[in-house]
């Protein structure tokens, strides 16, 4: 059974940093692209960052470029999202996802497995 478990969320002041982690099990981690998405109440889930199977290729939504960094640890089957210079508009539930496609993807429909999410709240 595939499991994706996020951790690292919390409350932080604007300008602060958080590091989200997602531990994957039940799948061949090295064969999956991984992504981070976020969602606020009443809104659709939106793409944040993605990394391909090898970790060489990444992509980000424009509003987080230069502030967020996605990485993966193949030895630990873990993907991270380092979030710096956080803004109140980054407040959301953040979800980790795994895609059978080895390349990066910004579309939720390309992801087969999802975690339960971790809340990030940025105060002004």
Steps between C-alpha positions, in 0.01 A plus 500: 500500500638835397532757775615859483537668837567872523657678795656833587204733476419758764455865585769746396529876468529665162858486379567177684581153373362150521617170359235250400582132465313215336589141580396252231447127544343219302633617165826496307587857591769544237248438220261776600498871447392681816306818552377742761160662473303727730139579567302757693133463598264551208775499241640240265822323584788677329843395385799620702807300397601179327816294460570222254609146586872578498477832680666684214191674364274724708220746438320756717197721488604856426404642839742272687798509264812615681341430841415128496729209417391142439745214547495125540703253701493171311670313782226598746205502257427855603421823320545840661368848440716774647291815530674830568376860515152377572205728435147496644372396157701176534259393775339172394488128552797354314476159334766265374424294190663229288473465123569183302632722224871539559510860381377811676132591488296796618160332459321332790351246258847359430550400862383160619571517870446772756581564862257635755661842515672723753381847594721803447386829653695821443408792722550860393 
